[in-house]
């Protein structure tokens, strides 16, 4: 291919052509996904509205008043975009070249003015990246305005300009995927940035696009280049170009902390001081005696960033000579701040362990939580999002990684089961105590349980929900003022987010099936999947080392195609204790995995009175559930079992129950519960000595059955008073679908031909053997017993 006098090899003939095409396909798919994510989230703003939203109205008014006339006088320095030939339009590179010539010519002309030092000094280097990608990246934007000129990476870029030939005013919509790709690359490397600005040059017109966590704004700046046929003596045209250049230079001369950068630098400084305003700390500050409040920031551990929505960054840090984690997160202002959740959990006062001891006033705070050193807001509200910071204790290794290393070591492998039981008891105690304090975690996953020094920590409470009303006292007012949120608005929003909040791989089955209710059972089910993953991932990794060239099949329990398929698969996998562990890739050897504990969690979560709950989970949110006391004690401590019993009485509303007085045997005085009166008998006694009976006001308390399990009150959906009449065909189709679903859950296998299996026999015993309707009575008998009968002939032999 001849291009500009140089012969270049085509992509197909280059080394690694397959990798080249795969990379181009990956970029195209990513940009299509970004364009889809931003569909309907763009908004056009006038220039005065944009500067008012950023908070720069006063600065721009002063700048425009003193510099506008000078820009109009110097517009003759702007070059013209020439045609490449007779009737041949300029290329994109021509517009980029003209823009750079305009920038340098205008910068030179303005530097001779007496106002140059105050109004025209550009603090960034303009670099052409059309041919060479950005350092440590494969993206090639046309122009970048950077803090440094050598080895410029996305961490050092302040502004990006992309040029296209099309001069249509809506041309940005056709290239929004590419522009969003650049904005995402900047956001990944610049966590303290409140918004990401991009310049879009389409033809000779310039637009400013501002990407925020909610979407993007598009503001036209106006024409900045001339055409060869333009008459520069035209007064309206001179004024339009001069006004556009004045707006552009205003943004280019702004200090970084006034145009998107919170701290005035592109990255996170090595030292931060969190006072009334977070500021970078100098080396002299760190050496002073008052340097105890300085956070020394280390390497970036992890980040979760998308073009819209919440963004999170985790940094290694040191605070007062202790290992710490710096967490920066952008969250919606109508969502619950994570720092406020930790404050509520720390303020909770646990009930005393011994009621008879007057000196026992109970412990303060929820156990097994990271210690919070510093917390607050860096930005209270920008376009509906806040920027929150947390400096907390380093909590060690994620639990799945911990068990991978333990099980790979022959010396520590025998201790794996004991550690698993200990950590599960600690996590269940934390979740139960937090729920008693009025907080539901809602995001139990492999990365949110950490292990250090024999202790399991439950971290990342950023998706937690308050499940009870807090009194309007000084504490709630202090928390709401510190994090700038409204309790009622936050609770309403968090309730609407119940079905969508959690890591999909560890989400409970009923949430995948569309349940709108959330409770402690969902978090415990997520904990079961985390422990199954901890003991199955080690086997997948060991098999991968032996045959790294072959693709290892995932266990059925961890194959995730969609939420509904995953839920049905897991409900099928949890039916039988014999194949339960194998379906999740866990060895059934008691020395290799805590089989008894995992099976107890399975029975506690998926069985009620010995009946599997698969049908009820799919059909109804308010189904009766039996509290299996014996199964709960296999993976919870006794204190946790007594504490969780009143909390699961109403798993639909997740409201902590108020305890009822203990009903003593022989006491005939009734206890009023709502509109019901319960007379105590010999059957209404506590589950164990010293364990009180609990109930919600308006519901009956749990009563022990003959098997020692406490039956919780049943909550069922009311049937409509006047149901609509259904035709015979609709009734029969519904019954057929229900029978098929029940059979799939019982057998764990999909049916090859459900219509044939449930069809009525079309013949009698005198039908010939080779006819299509032969074997009708046998097929009916097999259909009732759950077996399928293949048609005779070639299909049967196959």
mmCIF file of C-alpha atoms in Angstrom, residues 319-451:
data_model
loop_
_atom_site.group_PDB
_atom_site.id
_atom_site.type_symbol
_atom_site.label_atom_id
_atom_site.label_comp_id
_atom_site.label_asym_id
_atom_site.label_seq_id
_atom_site.Cartn_x
_atom_site.Cartn_y
_atom_site.Cartn_z
ATOM 1 C CA UNK A 319 -1.071 5.783 58.318
ATOM 2 C CA UNK A 320 0.775 6.350 61.595
ATOM 3 C CA UNK A 321 3.223 3.566 60.766
ATOM 4 C CA UNK A 322 0.402 1.073 60.205
ATOM 5 C CA UNK A 323 -0.519 -0.704 56.991
ATOM 6 C CA UNK A 324 -3.705 0.805 55.644
ATOM 7 C CA UNK A 325 -5.950 0.984 52.578
ATOM 8 C CA UNK A 326 -6.991 4.239 50.904
ATOM 9 C CA UNK A 327 -10.348 3.844 49.167
ATOM 10 C CA UNK A 328 -11.695 6.513 46.836
ATOM 11 C CA UNK A 329 -15.202 5.984 45.490
ATOM 12 C CA UNK A 330 -17.676 8.038 43.470
ATOM 13 C CA UNK A 331 -21.218 7.201 44.542
ATOM 14 C CA UNK A 332 -24.647 8.680 43.945
ATOM 15 C CA UNK A 333 -25.763 11.265 46.449
ATOM 16 C CA UNK A 334 -29.041 9.388 46.998
ATOM 17 C CA UNK A 335 -27.176 6.175 47.926
ATOM 18 C CA UNK A 336 -25.904 5.329 51.397
ATOM 19 C CA UNK A 337 -22.259 6.417 51.950
ATOM 20 C CA UNK A 338 -19.948 3.623 53.072
ATOM 21 C CA UNK A 339 -18.410 5.805 55.750
ATOM 22 C CA UNK A 340 -21.844 6.402 57.260
ATOM 23 C CA UNK A 341 -22.462 2.629 57.349
ATOM 24 C CA UNK A 342 -19.254 2.046 59.290
ATOM 25 C CA UNK A 343 -20.232 4.852 61.666
ATOM 26 C CA UNK A 344 -23.614 3.205 62.352
ATOM 27 C CA UNK A 345 -21.978 -0.195 62.911
ATOM 28 C CA UNK A 346 -19.376 1.273 65.261
ATOM 29 C CA UNK A 347 -22.046 3.056 67.288
ATOM 30 C CA UNK A 348 -24.146 -0.089 67.822
ATOM 31 C CA UNK A 349 -24.132 -1.392 71.378
ATOM 32 C CA UNK A 350 -24.446 -5.160 71.569
ATOM 33 C CA UNK A 351 -26.715 -6.703 74.222
ATOM 34 C CA UNK A 352 -24.945 -8.090 77.301
ATOM 35 C CA UNK A 353 -23.881 -11.705 77.226
ATOM 36 C CA UNK A 354 -25.171 -12.245 80.769
ATOM 37 C CA UNK A 355 -28.446 -10.549 81.676
ATOM 38 C CA UNK A 356 -28.038 -11.437 85.346
ATOM 39 C CA UNK A 357 -24.731 -9.581 85.651
ATOM 40 C CA UNK A 358 -25.446 -5.854 86.240
ATOM 41 C CA UNK A 359 -21.841 -4.934 85.391
ATOM 42 C CA UNK A 360 -22.110 -6.448 81.902
ATOM 43 C CA UNK A 361 -23.257 -3.531 79.716
ATOM 44 C CA UNK A 362 -22.433 -5.178 76.357
ATOM 45 C CA UNK A 363 -19.686 -4.523 73.855
ATOM 46 C CA UNK A 364 -19.535 -1.566 71.507
ATOM 47 C CA UNK A 365 -19.615 -2.060 67.751
ATOM 48 C CA UNK A 366 -20.073 -4.965 65.337
ATOM 49 C CA UNK A 367 -17.227 -7.526 65.463
ATOM 50 C CA UNK A 368 -14.835 -8.428 62.634
ATOM 51 C CA UNK A 369 -14.908 -5.065 60.886
ATOM 52 C CA UNK A 370 -11.857 -3.122 59.672
ATOM 53 C CA UNK A 371 -10.815 -0.202 61.812
ATOM 54 C CA UNK A 372 -11.606 3.125 60.156
ATOM 55 C CA UNK A 373 -8.878 5.736 60.618
ATOM 56 C CA UNK A 374 -10.268 8.569 58.462
ATOM 57 C CA UNK A 375 -13.445 9.016 56.413
ATOM 58 C CA UNK A 376 -15.420 11.760 54.752
ATOM 59 C CA UNK A 377 -16.331 13.453 51.466
ATOM 60 C CA UNK A 378 -13.902 15.116 49.093
ATOM 61 C CA UNK A 379 -16.694 16.323 46.791
ATOM 62 C CA UNK A 380 -20.195 16.522 48.224
ATOM 63 C CA UNK A 381 -22.156 16.781 44.984
ATOM 64 C CA UNK A 382 -21.253 17.149 41.327
ATOM 65 C CA UNK A 383 -23.946 16.109 38.870
ATOM 66 C CA UNK A 384 -25.552 13.845 41.467
ATOM 67 C CA UNK A 385 -22.369 12.043 42.628
ATOM 68 C CA UNK A 386 -20.113 12.430 45.629
ATOM 69 C CA UNK A 387 -16.406 11.568 45.936
ATOM 70 C CA UNK A 388 -15.845 9.723 49.217
ATOM 71 C CA UNK A 389 -12.619 8.640 50.891
ATOM 72 C CA UNK A 390 -11.848 5.968 53.483
ATOM 73 C CA UNK A 391 -8.544 5.238 55.213
ATOM 74 C CA UNK A 392 -8.937 1.897 56.968
ATOM 75 C CA UNK A 393 -7.013 -0.993 58.381
ATOM 76 C CA UNK A 394 -5.409 -3.459 55.989
ATOM 77 C CA UNK A 395 -7.391 -6.686 56.438
ATOM 78 C CA UNK A 396 -5.116 -9.237 54.776
ATOM 79 C CA UNK A 397 -5.857 -11.649 51.947
ATOM 80 C CA UNK A 398 -9.200 -12.444 50.256
ATOM 81 C CA UNK A 399 -10.604 -15.673 51.626
ATOM 82 C CA UNK A 400 -10.517 -17.577 48.315
ATOM 83 C CA UNK A 401 -6.843 -16.710 47.755
ATOM 84 C CA UNK A 402 -6.107 -17.670 51.344
ATOM 85 C CA UNK A 403 -7.517 -21.175 50.966
ATOM 86 C CA UNK A 404 -5.783 -21.623 47.621
ATOM 87 C CA UNK A 405 -2.435 -21.080 49.314
ATOM 88 C CA UNK A 406 -3.374 -23.183 52.363
ATOM 89 C CA UNK A 407 -4.541 -26.159 50.320
ATOM 90 C CA UNK A 408 -1.486 -26.047 48.059
ATOM 91 C CA UNK A 409 0.811 -26.418 51.080
ATOM 92 C CA UNK A 410 1.028 -29.960 52.463
ATOM 93 C CA UNK A 411 1.942 -28.780 55.961
ATOM 94 C CA UNK A 412 -0.996 -26.367 56.372
ATOM 95 C CA UNK A 413 -3.583 -28.428 54.440
ATOM 96 C CA UNK A 414 -4.836 -30.366 57.511
ATOM 97 C CA UNK A 415 -5.824 -27.066 59.155
ATOM 98 C CA UNK A 416 -8.034 -25.945 56.254
ATOM 99 C CA UNK A 417 -11.276 -27.439 57.581
ATOM 100 C CA UNK A 418 -10.862 -25.989 61.056
ATOM 101 C CA UNK A 419 -10.062 -22.580 59.572
ATOM 102 C CA UNK A 420 -13.102 -22.723 57.300
ATOM 103 C CA UNK A 421 -15.430 -23.455 60.222
ATOM 104 C CA UNK A 422 -13.875 -20.675 62.283
ATOM 105 C CA UNK A 423 -14.127 -18.089 59.522
ATOM 106 C CA UNK A 424 -17.722 -18.999 58.645
ATOM 107 C CA UNK A 425 -18.741 -18.644 62.282
ATOM 108 C CA UNK A 426 -17.080 -15.237 62.443
ATOM 109 C CA UNK A 427 -18.715 -14.019 59.227
ATOM 110 C CA UNK A 428 -22.190 -15.220 60.255
ATOM 111 C CA UNK A 429 -21.725 -13.500 63.612
ATOM 112 C CA UNK A 430 -20.791 -10.253 61.857
ATOM 113 C CA UNK A 431 -23.746 -10.373 59.461
ATOM 114 C CA UNK A 432 -26.181 -11.199 62.251
ATOM 115 C CA UNK A 433 -24.926 -8.458 64.575
ATOM 116 C CA UNK A 434 -24.955 -5.938 61.727
ATOM 117 C CA UNK A 435 -28.553 -6.842 60.927
ATOM 118 C CA UNK A 436 -29.459 -6.400 64.580
ATOM 119 C CA UNK A 437 -27.867 -2.946 64.291
ATOM 120 C CA UNK A 438 -30.112 -2.259 61.306
ATOM 121 C CA UNK A 439 -27.673 -2.843 58.415
ATOM 122 C CA UNK A 440 -27.838 -5.509 55.683
ATOM 123 C CA UNK A 441 -24.602 -6.066 53.716
ATOM 124 C CA UNK A 442 -26.067 -7.179 50.322
ATOM 125 C CA UNK A 443 -22.710 -7.840 48.605
ATOM 126 C CA UNK A 444 -21.068 -10.917 50.117
ATOM 127 C CA UNK A 445 -18.485 -12.109 47.593
ATOM 128 C CA UNK A 446 -15.010 -13.631 47.429
ATOM 129 C CA UNK A 447 -13.359 -10.205 47.483
ATOM 130 C CA UNK A 448 -15.374 -8.827 50.392
ATOM 131 C CA UNK A 449 -14.220 -11.341 53.012
ATOM 132 C CA UNK A 450 -10.573 -10.973 54.014
ATOM 133 C CA UNK A 451 -8.459 -13.085 56.358
#
